[in-house]
CSV table of C-alpha atoms in Angstrom, one decimal:
chain,number,residue,atom,x,y,z
A,3,GLN,CA,8.8,10.0,-7.2
A,4,GLN,CA,5.1,9.6,-6.8
A,5,PRO,CA,2.7,8.2,-9.6
A,6,VAL,CA,0.0,11.0,-9.8
A,7,GLN,CA,-3.5,9.5,-10.0
A,8,SER,CA,-6.2,11.6,-11.9
A,9,PRO,CA,-9.1,12.1,-10.8
A,10,GLN,CA,-8.6,12.9,-7.0
A,11,ALA,CA,-12.3,11.6,-5.9
A,12,VAL,CA,-14.6,10.4,-8.4
A,13,ILE,CA,-18.8,10.3,-7.5
A,14,LEU,CA,-20.8,7.8,-9.1
A,15,ARG,CA,-24.6,6.2,-9.2
A,16,GLU,CA,-24.6,2.5,-9.2
A,17,GLY,CA,-24.2,1.1,-12.8
A,18,GLU,CA,-22.2,3.6,-13.8
A,19,ASP,CA,-18.7,3.7,-15.4
A,20,ALA,CA,-15.4,5.3,-14.2
A,21,VAL,CA,-11.8,5.6,-15.4
A,22,ILE,CA,-8.6,6.3,-13.1
A,23,ASN,CA,-5.7,7.2,-14.3
A,24,CYS,CA,-2.1,6.9,-13.0
A,25,SER,CA,0.5,8.9,-14.6
A,26,SER,CA,4.6,8.8,-13.9
A,27,SER,CA,7.6,11.3,-15.3
A,28,LYS,CA,9.5,8.7,-15.1
A,29,ALA,CA,9.4,5.0,-16.9
A,30,LEU,CA,7.1,2.7,-15.4
A,31,TYR,CA,8.1,-0.7,-15.3
A,32,SER,CA,5.2,-2.5,-13.8
A,33,VAL,CA,1.8,-1.2,-12.4
A,34,HIS,CA,-0.1,-2.4,-9.6
A,35,TRP,CA,-3.5,-1.6,-8.4
A,36,TYR,CA,-5.2,-2.1,-4.8
A,37,ARG,CA,-8.3,-1.1,-3.4
A,38,GLN,CA,-8.6,0.5,0.2
A,39,LYS,CA,-12.0,0.7,2.3
A,40,HIS,CA,-11.8,3.4,5.1
A,41,GLY,CA,-10.1,2.5,7.9
A,42,GLU,CA,-9.3,-1.2,6.5
A,43,ALA,CA,-5.8,-2.6,4.7
A,44,PRO,CA,-5.4,-2.2,0.9
A,45,VAL,CA,-6.5,-5.2,-0.9
A,46,PHE,CA,-4.4,-6.2,-4.4
A,47,LEU,CA,-6.4,-6.0,-7.4
A,48,MET,CA,-3.9,-6.5,-10.0
A,49,ILE,CA,-0.9,-6.4,-11.8
A,50,LEU,CA,0.2,-5.1,-15.3
A,51,LEU,CA,3.8,-6.1,-16.1
A,52,LYS,CA,4.4,-5.4,-19.5
A,53,GLY,CA,3.4,-2.3,-21.8
A,54,GLY,CA,0.7,-3.1,-23.8
A,55,GLU,CA,-0.7,-5.5,-21.4
A,56,GLN,CA,-4.8,-5.5,-20.1
A,57,LYS,CA,-6.2,-7.7,-17.6
A,58,GLY,CA,-9.1,-7.7,-15.7
A,59,HIS,CA,-11.6,-9.6,-13.5
A,60,ASP,CA,-15.6,-9.4,-13.2
A,61,LYS,CA,-16.1,-5.8,-14.4
A,62,ILE,CA,-12.7,-3.9,-13.4
A,63,SER,CA,-10.1,-4.1,-15.8
A,64,ALA,CA,-6.9,-1.9,-16.4
A,65,SER,CA,-4.7,-1.3,-19.3
A,66,PHE,CA,-0.7,-0.4,-19.3
A,67,ASN,CA,0.7,2.0,-22.0
A,68,GLU,CA,4.2,1.9,-21.5
A,69,LYS,CA,5.2,4.9,-24.0
A,70,LYS,CA,2.8,7.3,-22.2
A,71,GLN,CA,4.1,6.1,-18.9
A,72,GLN,CA,0.4,5.8,-18.0
A,73,SER,CA,-1.8,3.1,-16.7
A,74,SER,CA,-5.7,3.4,-16.2
A,75,LEU,CA,-8.3,1.4,-14.2
A,76,TYR,CA,-11.7,0.8,-15.8
A,77,LEU,CA,-14.7,0.1,-13.5
A,78,THR,CA,-17.7,-0.6,-15.4
A,79,ALA,CA,-21.5,-1.1,-13.9
A,80,SER,CA,-20.2,0.2,-10.5
A,81,GLN,CA,-21.9,-1.5,-7.3
A,82,LEU,CA,-21.7,0.0,-4.0
A,83,SER,CA,-19.2,-2.3,-3.2
A,84,TYR,CA,-16.7,-0.9,-5.4
A,85,SER,CA,-16.5,2.7,-2.9
A,86,GLY,CA,-13.0,2.9,-1.5
A,87,THR,CA,-9.9,4.8,-2.3
A,88,TYR,CA,-7.9,3.3,-5.3
A,89,PHE,CA,-4.0,3.3,-5.3
A,90,CYS,CA,-1.6,2.5,-8.3
A,91,GLY,CA,2.0,1.5,-7.4
A,92,THR,CA,5.1,1.0,-9.2
A,93,HIS,CA,8.5,-0.2,-9.1
A,94,TYR,CA,10.3,2.1,-11.1
A,95,ASN,CA,12.8,-0.9,-11.9
A,96,THR,CA,13.6,-0.9,-8.1
A,97,ASP,CA,12.8,-3.2,-5.3
A,98,LYS,CA,10.5,-1.0,-3.8
A,99,LEU,CA,6.8,-0.2,-4.3
A,100,ILE,CA,6.1,3.5,-4.4
A,101,PHE,CA,2.2,4.2,-4.4
A,102,GLY,CA,0.4,6.9,-6.6
A,103,THR,CA,-1.8,9.7,-4.7
A,104,GLY,CA,-4.9,7.8,-4.6
A,105,THR,CA,-8.5,8.3,-5.9
A,106,ARG,CA,-11.3,8.2,-3.8
A,107,LEU,CA,-14.5,6.6,-5.2
A,108,GLN,CA,-17.4,6.9,-3.9
A,109,VAL,CA,-21.0,4.9,-5.3
A,110,PHE,CA,-24.6,5.9,-4.7
A,111,PRO,CA,-27.8,3.7,-4.8
B,14,ASP,CA,-5.4,-19.9,7.4
B,15,GLY,CA,-2.4,-18.0,6.0
B,16,GLY,CA,-2.1,-14.2,6.6
B,17,ILE,CA,-0.6,-11.2,8.3
B,18,THR,CA,-1.6,-10.2,11.5
B,19,GLN,CA,-0.8,-6.9,13.4
B,20,SER,CA,-1.3,-6.0,17.0
B,21,PRO,CA,-2.8,-4.2,18.4
B,22,LYS,CA,-5.5,-2.4,16.2
B,23,TYR,CA,-5.3,0.6,18.6
B,24,LEU,CA,-2.4,1.8,20.5
B,25,PHE,CA,-2.1,5.0,22.9
B,26,ARG,CA,1.1,6.4,23.9
B,27,LYS,CA,2.2,9.3,25.8
B,28,GLU,CA,4.9,11.6,23.9
B,29,GLY,CA,8.3,10.7,24.7
B,30,GLN,CA,7.7,6.7,24.8
B,31,ASN,CA,9.2,4.5,22.3
B,32,VAL,CA,6.3,1.9,21.2
B,33,THR,CA,6.6,-1.2,19.3
B,34,LEU,CA,4.0,-2.6,16.6
B,35,SER,CA,4.2,-6.1,16.1
B,36,CYS,CA,3.9,-7.9,12.4
B,37,GLU,CA,3.5,-12.0,12.1
B,38,GLN,CA,3.3,-13.6,8.9
B,39,ASN,CA,2.7,-17.3,8.2
B,40,LEU,CA,2.5,-16.9,4.2
B,41,ASN,CA,6.2,-18.3,4.2
B,42,HIS,CA,7.1,-14.7,2.3
B,43,ASP,CA,10.4,-13.7,2.3
B,44,ALA,CA,9.6,-10.2,2.0
B,45,MET,CA,8.1,-7.8,4.2
B,46,TYR,CA,7.5,-4.0,4.7
B,47,TRP,CA,6.0,-1.2,6.7
B,48,TYR,CA,4.1,1.8,5.5
B,49,ARG,CA,2.4,4.6,7.5
B,50,GLN,CA,-1.0,6.4,6.3
B,51,ASP,CA,-1.8,9.6,7.4
B,52,PRO,CA,-5.5,10.8,7.3
B,53,GLY,CA,-6.7,11.1,3.5
B,54,GLN,CA,-3.2,10.1,2.5
B,55,GLY,CA,-1.6,7.5,0.3
B,56,LEU,CA,1.0,5.1,2.1
B,57,ARG,CA,4.7,6.0,2.3
B,58,LEU,CA,7.2,3.2,3.0
B,59,ILE,CA,9.2,3.3,6.1
B,60,TYR,CA,11.3,0.2,6.0
B,61,TYR,CA,11.8,-3.1,4.0
B,62,SER,CA,13.0,-6.4,4.5
B,63,GLN,CA,14.2,-9.0,1.8
B,64,ILE,CA,15.8,-11.4,3.7
B,65,VAL,CA,16.2,-12.3,6.9
B,66,ASN,CA,19.0,-10.2,9.5
B,67,ASP,CA,18.7,-7.7,6.6
B,68,PHE,CA,16.5,-4.5,6.2
B,69,GLN,CA,16.7,-1.2,4.4
B,70,LYS,CA,15.4,2.4,4.8
B,71,GLY,CA,12.3,3.6,2.9
B,72,ASP,CA,11.4,6.7,2.1
B,73,ILE,CA,10.6,7.9,5.8
B,74,ALA,CA,12.7,6.1,7.9
B,75,GLU,CA,13.8,8.9,10.4
B,76,GLY,CA,12.5,7.9,14.1
B,77,TYR,CA,11.8,4.4,13.2
B,78,SER,CA,13.7,1.6,13.8
B,79,VAL,CA,13.1,-2.5,12.6
B,80,SER,CA,14.4,-5.9,13.1
B,81,ARG,CA,14.1,-9.1,11.4
B,82,GLU,CA,15.6,-12.0,13.4
B,83,LYS,CA,12.7,-14.5,12.2
B,84,LYS,CA,11.4,-14.6,8.7
B,85,GLU,CA,7.9,-14.3,10.4
B,86,SER,CA,8.0,-11.2,12.1
B,87,PHE,CA,9.3,-7.6,11.2
B,88,PRO,CA,8.3,-5.5,14.1
B,89,LEU,CA,8.6,-1.8,13.8
B,90,THR,CA,9.6,0.7,17.2
B,91,VAL,CA,8.4,4.0,16.9
B,92,THR,CA,10.9,6.1,19.0
B,93,SER,CA,10.2,9.5,21.0
B,94,ALA,CA,12.8,10.8,18.0
B,95,GLN,CA,9.7,10.7,15.3
B,96,LYS,CA,7.8,13.7,15.7
B,97,ASN,CA,4.5,13.5,14.5
B,98,PRO,CA,4.0,9.5,15.2
B,99,THR,CA,0.3,9.8,15.1
B,100,ALA,CA,-0.2,7.7,12.2
B,101,PHE,CA,-2.2,4.6,10.4
B,102,TYR,CA,0.7,2.0,10.5
B,103,LEU,CA,0.3,-0.7,7.5
B,104,CYS,CA,2.5,-3.9,7.5
B,105,ALA,CA,2.9,-6.3,4.2
B,106,SER,CA,4.5,-9.1,2.8
B,107,SER,CA,5.3,-10.7,-0.5
B,108,PRO,CA,7.0,-13.8,-2.0
B,109,GLY,CA,9.8,-12.3,-2.7
B,110,GLN,CA,11.9,-9.6,-4.4
B,111,GLY,CA,10.6,-8.1,-7.7
B,112,VAL,CA,7.2,-7.6,-8.6
B,113,TYR,CA,4.9,-9.7,-6.6
B,114,GLU,CA,1.8,-8.3,-5.4
B,115,GLN,CA,1.6,-7.4,-1.3
B,116,TYR,CA,-0.5,-8.7,1.3
B,117,PHE,CA,-1.6,-6.0,4.0
B,118,GLY,CA,-2.1,-6.8,7.7
B,119,PRO,CA,-5.4,-5.4,9.2
B,120,GLY,CA,-3.0,-2.3,10.4
B,121,THR,CA,-2.4,-0.7,13.8
B,122,ARG,CA,-3.7,2.9,14.7
B,123,LEU,CA,-1.2,4.9,16.8
B,124,THR,CA,-2.3,7.7,18.7
B,125,VAL,CA,0.5,10.0,20.7
B,126,THR,CA,-0.6,12.6,23.1
C-alpha cells in the first residue's frame, strides 16, 4: 500500500518555504526522502529511522511522527535548484522500499 | 568513481520483441533493484535481489525477468508478454538488506512501437 503525499504540486518563488507531507494507513518503520529532477534518476536526501527523529542539512529537513504514521519534509528559503519531484518511501517492516505518490515542486525566480 | 551504470540511455523496439536492459554497479552492494516509472507517476518495484543467484518479485513483475549471476550485474529482460512496456526503467542498489539508502542509475527510456 503506497504512502500518500500532499500536496500533489507546489509552486514557489525563490526564498519561500514549503512543507511536503507523507502519510500512511499502515505503520511506517522508516521514511526515506528522494528528489528527482525531470528525466533524471532520484537522488537520496535523508532517512528517518524512528519516531520523533528529525534530520536536516542545508535548508532541507524532515520529521517523523510515528504515532501519526506521517513524515514531513521542510524546505526553507527555497532555491531554484530545489525544483523537482519529491518522493517519500517506506519499508513497512519488509525488505522492499515502497515509494509514495510524489510531490512536484517548482521554484520560480 | 563508484556508481551504477545503465545502458543504453534510450532504446527503441518493435512490439513482440524481447529486450534486455543492462545494470552494472561497482559499489560492492549486495542488493539491487529494478523500478518502472511512467510519465508523471511514481516508482514501482519490478524485481529485487539481495544476494547473488537469488531474486524476488516486486509489485509489477509480470512480463519481466531478471538474473543475478554476478554481484555487480542485474540485467532486466522485458518480454513480449509485457503489455505496456514503454516506460522509464531505473536500476538501484543498496549495501544490503534492511533500511539503507538506495543509489540509482541514470535510467533507460524504452519505447516500444
